[in-house]
PDB file of C-alpha atoms and ligand atoms in Angstrom:
ATOM      1  CA  UNK I  38       0.000   0.000   0.000  1.00 45.00           C
ATOM      2  CA  UNK I  39       1.117   3.493  -0.730  1.00 49.00           C
ATOM      3  CA  UNK I  40       2.024   6.019   1.915  1.00 81.00           C
ATOM      4  CA  UNK I  41       0.811   8.858  -0.275  1.00 92.00           C
ATOM      5  CA  UNK I  42      -1.070  11.334   1.934  1.00 95.00           C
ATOM      6  CA  UNK I  43      -2.949  14.418   0.773  1.00 97.00           C
ATOM      7  CA  UNK I  44      -3.641  17.236   3.231  1.00 97.00           C
ATOM      8  CA  UNK I  45      -5.673  20.458   3.016  1.00 96.00           C
ATOM      9  CA  UNK I  46      -2.688  22.321   1.556  1.00 96.00           C
ATOM     10  CA  UNK I  47      -2.551  19.704  -1.252  1.00 97.00           C
ATOM     11  CA  UNK I  48      -6.160  20.453  -2.146  1.00 98.00           C
ATOM     12  CA  UNK I  49      -5.454  24.190  -1.906  1.00 97.00           C
ATOM     13  CA  UNK I  50      -2.703  23.754  -4.527  1.00 98.00           C
ATOM     14  CA  UNK I  51      -5.061  21.677  -6.671  1.00 98.00           C
ATOM     15  CA  UNK I  52      -7.693  24.449  -6.613  1.00 98.00           C
ATOM     16  CA  UNK I  53      -5.034  27.056  -7.419  1.00 98.00           C
ATOM     17  CA  UNK I  54      -3.689  24.995 -10.331  1.00 98.00           C
ATOM     18  CA  UNK I  55      -7.219  24.313 -11.592  1.00 98.00           C
ATOM     19  CA  UNK I  56      -7.720  28.090 -11.667  1.00 98.00           C
ATOM     20  CA  UNK I  57      -4.474  28.546 -13.626  1.00 98.00           C
ATOM     21  CA  UNK I  58      -5.472  25.793 -16.072  1.00 98.00           C
ATOM     22  CA  UNK I  59      -8.854  27.387 -16.709  1.00 98.00           C
ATOM     23  CA  UNK I  60      -7.234  30.768 -17.399  1.00 98.00           C
ATOM     24  CA  UNK I  61      -4.858  29.105 -19.876  1.00 98.00           C
ATOM     25  CA  UNK I  62      -7.599  27.099 -21.591  1.00 98.00           C
ATOM     26  CA  UNK I  63     -10.401  29.629 -21.271  1.00 98.00           C
ATOM     27  CA  UNK I  64     -10.520  30.633 -24.938  1.00 98.00           C
ATOM     28  CA  UNK I  65     -10.050  27.048 -26.123  1.00 98.00           C
ATOM     29  CA  UNK I  66     -12.983  25.791 -23.980  1.00 98.00           C
ATOM     30  CA  UNK I  67     -15.115  28.737 -24.984  1.00 97.00           C
ATOM     31  CA  UNK I  68     -14.309  27.992 -28.634  1.00 97.00           C
ATOM     32  CA  UNK I  69     -15.495  24.387 -28.219  1.00 98.00           C
ATOM     33  CA  UNK I  70     -18.714  25.710 -26.688  1.00 96.00           C
ATOM     34  CA  UNK I  71     -19.112  28.162 -29.601  1.00 95.00           C
ATOM     35  CA  UNK I  72     -19.270  25.163 -31.926  1.00 95.00           C
ATOM     36  CA  UNK I  73     -22.119  23.320 -30.207  1.00 95.00           C
ATOM     37  CA  UNK I  74     -23.335  25.527 -27.326  1.00 93.00           C
ATOM     38  CA  UNK I  75     -23.479  29.219 -26.512  1.00 95.00           C
ATOM     39  CA  UNK I  76     -19.765  29.946 -26.343  1.00 96.00           C
ATOM     40  CA  UNK I  77     -19.335  30.560 -22.637  1.00 96.00           C
ATOM     41  CA  UNK I  78     -17.894  27.376 -21.078  1.00 97.00           C
ATOM     42  CA  UNK I  79     -14.376  28.724 -20.557  1.00 97.00           C
ATOM     43  CA  UNK I  80     -15.747  32.065 -19.399  1.00 97.00           C
ATOM     44  CA  UNK I  81     -18.113  30.359 -16.930  1.00 97.00           C
ATOM     45  CA  UNK I  82     -15.349  28.268 -15.399  1.00 97.00           C
ATOM     46  CA  UNK I  83     -12.997  31.226 -15.286  1.00 97.00           C
ATOM     47  CA  UNK I  84     -15.521  33.297 -13.333  1.00 97.00           C
ATOM     48  CA  UNK I  85     -15.999  30.451 -10.860  1.00 97.00           C
ATOM     49  CA  UNK I  86     -12.387  29.448 -10.293  1.00 98.00           C
ATOM     50  CA  UNK I  87     -11.268  33.089 -10.059  1.00 98.00           C
ATOM     51  CA  UNK I  88     -13.700  33.568  -7.190  1.00 98.00           C
ATOM     52  CA  UNK I  89     -12.583  30.333  -5.487  1.00 98.00           C
ATOM     53  CA  UNK I  90      -8.971  31.460  -5.733  1.00 97.00           C
ATOM     54  CA  UNK I  91      -9.783  34.965  -4.565  1.00 98.00           C
ATOM     55  CA  UNK I  92     -11.218  33.427  -1.414  1.00 97.00           C
ATOM     56  CA  UNK I  93      -8.764  30.523  -1.152  1.00 96.00           C
ATOM     57  CA  UNK I  94      -6.589  31.819   1.702  1.00 96.00           C
ATOM     58  CA  UNK I  95      -9.663  32.559   3.761  1.00 96.00           C
ATOM     59  CA  UNK I  96     -11.264  29.234   2.797  1.00 95.00           C
ATOM     60  CA  UNK I  97      -8.144  27.387   3.938  1.00 95.00           C
ATOM     61  CA  UNK I  98      -8.052  29.401   7.159  1.00 94.00           C
ATOM     62  CA  UNK I  99     -11.680  28.812   8.104  1.00 93.00           C
ATOM     63  CA  UNK I 100     -12.029  25.226   6.844  1.00 90.00           C
ATOM     64  CA  UNK I 101     -11.178  22.724   9.569  1.00 89.00           C
ATOM     65  CA  UNK I 102     -10.961  19.854   7.096  1.00 96.00           C
ATOM     66  CA  UNK I 103     -10.720  18.871   3.417  1.00 98.00           C
ATOM     67  CA  UNK I 104     -14.428  18.103   2.984  1.00 97.00           C
ATOM     68  CA  UNK I 105     -15.373  21.577   4.245  1.00 97.00           C
ATOM     69  CA  UNK I 106     -12.764  23.277   2.032  1.00 97.00           C
ATOM     70  CA  UNK I 107     -14.085  21.501  -1.062  1.00 98.00           C
ATOM     71  CA  UNK I 108     -17.719  21.943  -0.088  1.00 98.00           C
ATOM     72  CA  UNK I 109     -17.255  25.691   0.293  1.00 97.00           C
ATOM     73  CA  UNK I 110     -15.384  25.848  -3.016  1.00 97.00           C
ATOM     74  CA  UNK I 111     -18.234  23.945  -4.668  1.00 98.00           C
ATOM     75  CA  UNK I 112     -20.751  26.360  -3.193  1.00 97.00           C
ATOM     76  CA  UNK I 113     -18.819  29.267  -4.727  1.00 97.00           C
ATOM     77  CA  UNK I 114     -18.853  27.551  -8.153  1.00 97.00           C
ATOM     78  CA  UNK I 115     -22.554  26.844  -7.785  1.00 96.00           C
ATOM     79  CA  UNK I 116     -23.308  30.435  -6.787  1.00 95.00           C
ATOM     80  CA  UNK I 117     -21.007  32.257  -9.185  1.00 94.00           C
ATOM     81  CA  UNK I 118     -21.103  30.270 -12.393  1.00 91.00           C
ATOM     82  CA  UNK I 119     -23.997  30.713 -14.742  1.00 83.00           C
ATOM     83  CA  UNK I 120     -24.929  27.859 -17.029  1.00 88.00           C
ATOM     84  CA  UNK I 121     -24.999  24.121 -16.580  1.00 95.00           C
ATOM     85  CA  UNK I 122     -21.385  23.669 -15.584  1.00 96.00           C
ATOM     86  CA  UNK I 123     -21.623  25.753 -12.360  1.00 96.00           C
ATOM     87  CA  UNK I 124     -24.153  23.515 -10.604  1.00 96.00           C
ATOM     88  CA  UNK I 125     -22.509  20.387 -12.068  1.00 98.00           C
ATOM     89  CA  UNK I 126     -18.929  21.161 -10.990  1.00 98.00           C
ATOM     90  CA  UNK I 127     -20.361  22.736  -7.823  1.00 98.00           C
ATOM     91  CA  UNK I 128     -22.004  19.390  -7.019  1.00 98.00           C
ATOM     92  CA  UNK I 129     -18.743  17.577  -7.712  1.00 98.00           C
ATOM     93  CA  UNK I 130     -16.820  19.567  -5.111  1.00 98.00           C
ATOM     94  CA  UNK I 131     -19.684  19.795  -2.625  1.00 98.00           C
ATOM     95  CA  UNK I 132     -20.151  16.035  -2.514  1.00 98.00           C
ATOM     96  CA  UNK I 133     -16.681  14.658  -2.997  1.00 97.00           C
ATOM     97  CA  UNK I 134     -15.803  14.930   0.697  1.00 95.00           C
ATOM     98  CA  UNK I 135     -18.973  13.159   1.896  1.00 94.00           C
ATOM     99  CA  UNK I 136     -17.138  10.013   3.049  1.00 96.00           C
ATOM    100  CA  UNK I 137     -14.203  11.806   4.677  1.00 97.00           C
ATOM    101  CA  UNK I 138     -15.911  14.282   7.041  1.00 96.00           C
ATOM    102  CA  UNK I 139     -13.577  16.047   9.438  1.00 96.00           C
ATOM    103  CA  UNK I 140     -10.398  14.628   7.882  1.00 97.00           C
ATOM    104  CA  UNK I 141      -7.401  16.901   7.426  1.00 97.00           C
ATOM    105  CA  UNK I 142      -5.487  14.190   5.535  1.00 97.00           C
ATOM    106  CA  UNK I 143      -6.651  11.530   3.106  1.00 98.00           C
ATOM    107  CA  UNK I 144      -4.865   8.546   1.591  1.00 97.00           C
ATOM    108  CA  UNK I 145      -4.974   7.481  -2.048  1.00 97.00           C
ATOM    109  CA  UNK I 146      -7.894   5.092  -1.525  1.00 97.00           C
ATOM    110  CA  UNK I 147      -9.904   7.889   0.053  1.00 98.00           C
ATOM    111  CA  UNK I 148      -8.983  10.246  -2.798  1.00 98.00           C
ATOM    112  CA  UNK I 149     -10.328   7.710  -5.317  1.00 98.00           C
ATOM    113  CA  UNK I 150     -13.533   7.421  -3.271  1.00 98.00           C
ATOM    114  CA  UNK I 151     -13.849  11.216  -3.249  1.00 98.00           C
ATOM    115  CA  UNK I 152     -13.710  11.400  -7.039  1.00 98.00           C
ATOM    116  CA  UNK I 153     -16.186   8.537  -7.400  1.00 98.00           C
ATOM    117  CA  UNK I 154     -18.581  10.392  -5.046  1.00 98.00           C
ATOM    118  CA  UNK I 155     -18.086  13.696  -6.865  1.00 98.00           C
ATOM    119  CA  UNK I 156     -18.813  12.129 -10.258  1.00 98.00           C
ATOM    120  CA  UNK I 157     -21.910  10.424  -8.838  1.00 98.00           C
ATOM    121  CA  UNK I 158     -23.140  13.830  -7.623  1.00 98.00           C
ATOM    122  CA  UNK I 159     -22.679  15.299 -11.120  1.00 98.00           C
ATOM    123  CA  UNK I 160     -24.705  12.453 -12.583  1.00 98.00           C
ATOM    124  CA  UNK I 161     -27.372  12.791  -9.894  1.00 98.00           C
ATOM    125  CA  UNK I 162     -27.710  16.476 -10.696  1.00 97.00           C
ATOM    126  CA  UNK I 163     -27.512  16.301 -14.509  1.00 97.00           C
ATOM    127  CA  UNK I 164     -29.136  12.905 -15.082  1.00 98.00           C
ATOM    128  CA  UNK I 165     -26.913  12.272 -18.103  1.00 98.00           C
ATOM    129  CA  UNK I 166     -25.998   8.751 -19.173  1.00 98.00           C
ATOM    130  CA  UNK I 167     -23.028   7.448 -21.127  1.00 98.00           C
ATOM    131  CA  UNK I 168     -23.332   8.547 -24.753  1.00 98.00           C
ATOM    132  CA  UNK I 169     -25.396  11.699 -24.078  1.00 97.00           C
ATOM    133  CA  UNK I 170     -22.409  13.895 -25.142  1.00 98.00           C
ATOM    134  CA  UNK I 171     -21.770  15.485 -21.756  1.00 98.00           C
ATOM    135  CA  UNK I 172     -19.029  15.506 -19.129  1.00 98.00           C
ATOM    136  CA  UNK I 173     -20.396  12.139 -17.924  1.00 98.00           C
ATOM    137  CA  UNK I 174     -18.880  10.596 -21.060  1.00 98.00           C
ATOM    138  CA  UNK I 175     -15.517  11.474 -19.530  1.00 98.00           C
ATOM    139  CA  UNK I 176     -16.352  10.842 -15.859  1.00 98.00           C
ATOM    140  CA  UNK I 177     -18.027   7.431 -16.223  1.00 98.00           C
ATOM    141  CA  UNK I 178     -15.145   5.573 -17.936  1.00 98.00           C
ATOM    142  CA  UNK I 179     -12.758   7.225 -15.461  1.00 98.00           C
ATOM    143  CA  UNK I 180     -14.851   6.130 -12.488  1.00 98.00           C
ATOM    144  CA  UNK I 181     -14.808   2.579 -13.830  1.00 98.00           C
ATOM    145  CA  UNK I 182     -10.993   2.608 -13.737  1.00 98.00           C
ATOM    146  CA  UNK I 183     -11.033   3.866 -10.147  1.00 98.00           C
ATOM    147  CA  UNK I 184     -13.652   1.326  -9.058  1.00 98.00           C
ATOM    148  CA  UNK I 185     -11.670  -1.563 -10.557  1.00 98.00           C
ATOM    149  CA  UNK I 186      -8.300  -0.358  -9.274  1.00 97.00           C
ATOM    150  CA  UNK I 187      -5.775  -2.812  -7.938  1.00 96.00           C
ATOM    151  CA  UNK I 188      -5.035  -1.931  -4.312  1.00 91.00           C
ATOM    152  CA  UNK I 189      -1.401  -2.968  -4.826  1.00 93.00           C
ATOM    153  CA  UNK I 190      -0.838  -0.908  -7.965  1.00 95.00           C
ATOM    154  CA  UNK I 191       1.241   2.250  -8.023  1.00 96.00           C
ATOM    155  CA  UNK I 192      -1.136   5.181  -7.284  1.00 97.00           C
ATOM    156  CA  UNK I 193       0.362   7.342 -10.030  1.00 97.00           C
ATOM    157  CA  UNK I 194      -0.190   4.561 -12.569  1.00 98.00           C
ATOM    158  CA  UNK I 195      -3.762   4.081 -11.359  1.00 98.00           C
ATOM    159  CA  UNK I 196      -4.489   7.794 -11.494  1.00 98.00           C
ATOM    160  CA  UNK I 197      -2.856   8.146 -14.924  1.00 98.00           C
ATOM    161  CA  UNK I 198      -5.108   5.334 -16.193  1.00 98.00           C
ATOM    162  CA  UNK I 199      -8.083   7.216 -14.693  1.00 98.00           C
ATOM    163  CA  UNK I 200      -7.143  10.464 -16.486  1.00 99.00           C
ATOM    164  CA  UNK I 201      -6.402   8.594 -19.741  1.00 98.00           C
ATOM    165  CA  UNK I 202      -9.845   6.942 -19.584  1.00 98.00           C
ATOM    166  CA  UNK I 203     -11.448  10.353 -19.044  1.00 99.00           C
ATOM    167  CA  UNK I 204      -9.477  11.819 -21.958  1.00 98.00           C
ATOM    168  CA  UNK I 205     -10.542   8.941 -24.223  1.00 98.00           C
ATOM    169  CA  UNK I 206     -14.113   9.412 -22.981  1.00 98.00           C
ATOM    170  CA  UNK I 207     -13.989  13.094 -23.949  1.00 98.00           C
ATOM    171  CA  UNK I 208     -12.734  12.162 -27.434  1.00 98.00           C
ATOM    172  CA  UNK I 209     -15.573   9.628 -27.702  1.00 98.00           C
ATOM    173  CA  UNK I 210     -18.082  12.521 -27.646  1.00 98.00           C
ATOM    174  CA  UNK I 211     -16.949  13.794 -31.087  1.00 98.00           C
ATOM    175  CA  UNK I 212     -19.176  11.537 -33.236  1.00 97.00           C
ATOM    176  CA  UNK I 213     -22.157  11.754 -30.873  1.00 97.00           C
ATOM    177  CA  UNK I 214     -25.503  13.544 -31.072  1.00 94.00           C
ATOM    178  CA  UNK I 215     -26.269  15.296 -27.759  1.00 96.00           C
ATOM    179  CA  UNK I 216     -29.090  14.078 -25.520  1.00 96.00           C
ATOM    180  CA  UNK I 217     -28.565  16.682 -22.794  1.00 95.00           C
ATOM    181  CA  UNK I 218     -27.482  20.307 -22.529  1.00 91.00           C
ATOM    182  CA  UNK I 219     -27.597  23.078 -25.122  1.00 92.00           C
ATOM    183  CA  UNK I 220     -26.060  20.910 -27.882  1.00 94.00           C
ATOM    184  CA  UNK I 221     -29.295  18.892 -27.829  1.00 91.00           C
ATOM    185  CA  UNK I 222     -30.902  21.520 -30.044  1.00 91.00           C
ATOM    186  CA  UNK I 223     -28.316  21.003 -32.777  1.00 91.00           C
ATOM    187  CA  UNK I 224     -29.327  17.412 -33.498  1.00 90.00           C
ATOM    188  CA  UNK I 225     -26.985  15.910 -36.094  1.00 92.00           C
ATOM    189  CA  UNK I 226     -25.083  19.188 -36.417  1.00 92.00           C
ATOM    190  CA  UNK I 227     -23.373  18.334 -33.104  1.00 92.00           C
ATOM    191  CA  UNK I 228     -21.684  15.392 -34.816  1.00 95.00           C
ATOM    192  CA  UNK I 229     -17.966  16.016 -35.341  1.00 97.00           C
ATOM    193  CA  UNK I 230     -17.596  18.349 -32.340  1.00 96.00           C
ATOM    194  CA  UNK I 231     -15.953  17.646 -29.002  1.00 98.00           C
ATOM    195  CA  UNK I 232     -18.173  18.258 -25.956  1.00 98.00           C
ATOM    196  CA  UNK I 233     -16.659  21.196 -23.996  1.00 98.00           C
ATOM    197  CA  UNK I 234     -17.579  19.888 -20.542  1.00 98.00           C
ATOM    198  CA  UNK I 235     -16.032  16.485 -21.172  1.00 98.00           C
ATOM    199  CA  UNK I 236     -12.835  18.258 -22.269  1.00 98.00           C
ATOM    200  CA  UNK I 237     -12.707  20.531 -19.193  1.00 98.00           C
ATOM    201  CA  UNK I 238     -13.446  17.624 -16.841  1.00 98.00           C
ATOM    202  CA  UNK I 239     -10.515  15.438 -17.874  1.00 98.00           C
ATOM    203  CA  UNK I 240      -8.252  18.496 -17.872  1.00 98.00           C
ATOM    204  CA  UNK I 241      -9.340  19.388 -14.322  1.00 98.00           C
ATOM    205  CA  UNK I 242      -8.740  15.822 -13.113  1.00 98.00           C
ATOM    206  CA  UNK I 243      -5.319  15.919 -14.791  1.00 98.00           C
ATOM    207  CA  UNK I 244      -4.449  18.790 -12.422  1.00 98.00           C
ATOM    208  CA  UNK I 245      -4.924  16.365  -9.507  1.00 98.00           C
ATOM    209  CA  UNK I 246      -2.597  13.885 -11.274  1.00 98.00           C
ATOM    210  CA  UNK I 247       0.074  16.551 -11.700  1.00 98.00           C
ATOM    211  CA  UNK I 248      -0.131  17.397  -8.007  1.00 98.00           C
ATOM    212  CA  UNK I 249       0.031  13.712  -7.028  1.00 98.00           C
ATOM    213  CA  UNK I 250       3.228  13.374  -9.067  1.00 97.00           C
ATOM    214  CA  UNK I 251       4.709  16.257  -7.072  1.00 95.00           C
ATOM    215  CA  UNK I 252       3.613  14.654  -3.790  1.00 93.00           C
ATOM    216  CA  UNK I 253       5.306  11.247  -4.231  1.00 89.00           C
TER     217      UNK I 253
HETATM  218  P1  ADP R 343     -24.250  26.059 -20.582  1.00 69.99           P
HETATM  219  O1  ADP R 343     -24.453  24.840 -21.453  1.00 69.99           O
HETATM  220  O2  ADP R 343     -25.403  26.310 -19.687  1.00 69.99           O
HETATM  221  O3  ADP R 343     -23.850  27.266 -21.395  1.00 69.99           O
HETATM  222  P2  ADP R 343     -21.496  25.554 -19.987  1.00 69.99           P
HETATM  223  O4  ADP R 343     -21.249  26.023 -21.376  1.00 69.99           O
HETATM  224  O5  ADP R 343     -20.653  26.162 -18.918  1.00 69.99           O
HETATM  225  O6  ADP R 343     -23.019  25.729 -19.608  1.00 69.99           O
HETATM  226  O7  ADP R 343     -21.278  23.985 -19.907  1.00 69.99           O
HETATM  227  C1  ADP R 343     -21.645  23.137 -20.955  1.00 69.99           C
HETATM  228  C2  ADP R 343     -21.241  21.706 -20.607  1.00 69.99           C
HETATM  229  O8  ADP R 343     -22.025  21.229 -19.518  1.00 69.99           O
HETATM  230  C3  ADP R 343     -21.518  20.716 -21.728  1.00 69.99           C
HETATM  231  O9  ADP R 343     -20.436  20.676 -22.629  1.00 69.99           O
HETATM  232  C4  ADP R 343     -21.719  19.404 -21.012  1.00 69.99           C
HETATM  233  O10 ADP R 343     -20.508  18.685 -20.873  1.00 69.99           O
HETATM  234  C5  ADP R 343     -22.176  19.824 -19.643  1.00 69.99           C
HETATM  235  N1  ADP R 343     -23.565  19.481 -19.421  1.00 69.99           N
HETATM  236  C6  ADP R 343     -24.667  20.136 -19.847  1.00 69.99           C
HETATM  237  N2  ADP R 343     -25.788  19.520 -19.408  1.00 69.99           N
HETATM  238  C7  ADP R 343     -25.366  18.434 -18.693  1.00 69.99           C
HETATM  239  C8  ADP R 343     -26.025  17.389 -17.964  1.00 69.99           C
HETATM  240  N3  ADP R 343     -27.352  17.342 -17.867  1.00 69.99           N
HETATM  241  N4  ADP R 343     -25.255  16.465 -17.345  1.00 69.99           N
HETATM  242  C9  ADP R 343     -23.902  16.511 -17.424  1.00 69.99           C
HETATM  243  N5  ADP R 343     -23.237  17.469 -18.073  1.00 69.99           N
HETATM  244  C10 ADP R 343     -23.950  18.405 -18.711  1.00 69.99           C
HETATM  245 MG1   MG R 344     -22.270  27.236 -22.647  1.00 69.99          MG
END
């Protein structure tokens, strides 16, 4: 078993790096959303993560544990971000600490459980299934990797396989017709376009991978 331990400061760095990623990819994500949505996905996420990062020092200071830190961050995303992605990513962060209440450190197994819970909250909120051309097309294959993980495997390898499965899941949205979200209205015209939320979701999870690599 791995001795990898993630504390509140780890999750603070993750939130900071997620904010930096969204700034870097803002125009790219917005461009994807211009193709099959209303052209605001990168802008929406940027508004939300900027606010989280503006409040991050205070959030870290007043949050006694990881679950509270992430819950409060999720509430900011939910409150600040217009559009579908605010409530969906808000739900992810609000629910991912449900099984680790009060903890100021989590191990790799607990981290995997947190992501599985967060993804389940997104699905509960959005009611999207595999193949609906949404961020669930990235999350669901990733969750399957985490659920079937080998307890003796190297955590970085496991988490890389999780991110790879999410990335492949995002790519799998290209030939699809949307069954949820704004792209639904496009019908067959959505074919050939990558779903913006599936792209942002694997990229955000990749930020956790990059921080895990720094932690080992
Ligand atoms: P909006 O569509 O309201 O403008 P965004 O552009 O920020 O919001 O986010 C769009 C993304 O949200 C889509 O690319 C898709 O991945 C995701 N999405 C939309 N509806 C759902 C849903 N019901 N379940 C899961 N994800 C969804
Ligand atoms: Mg949009």
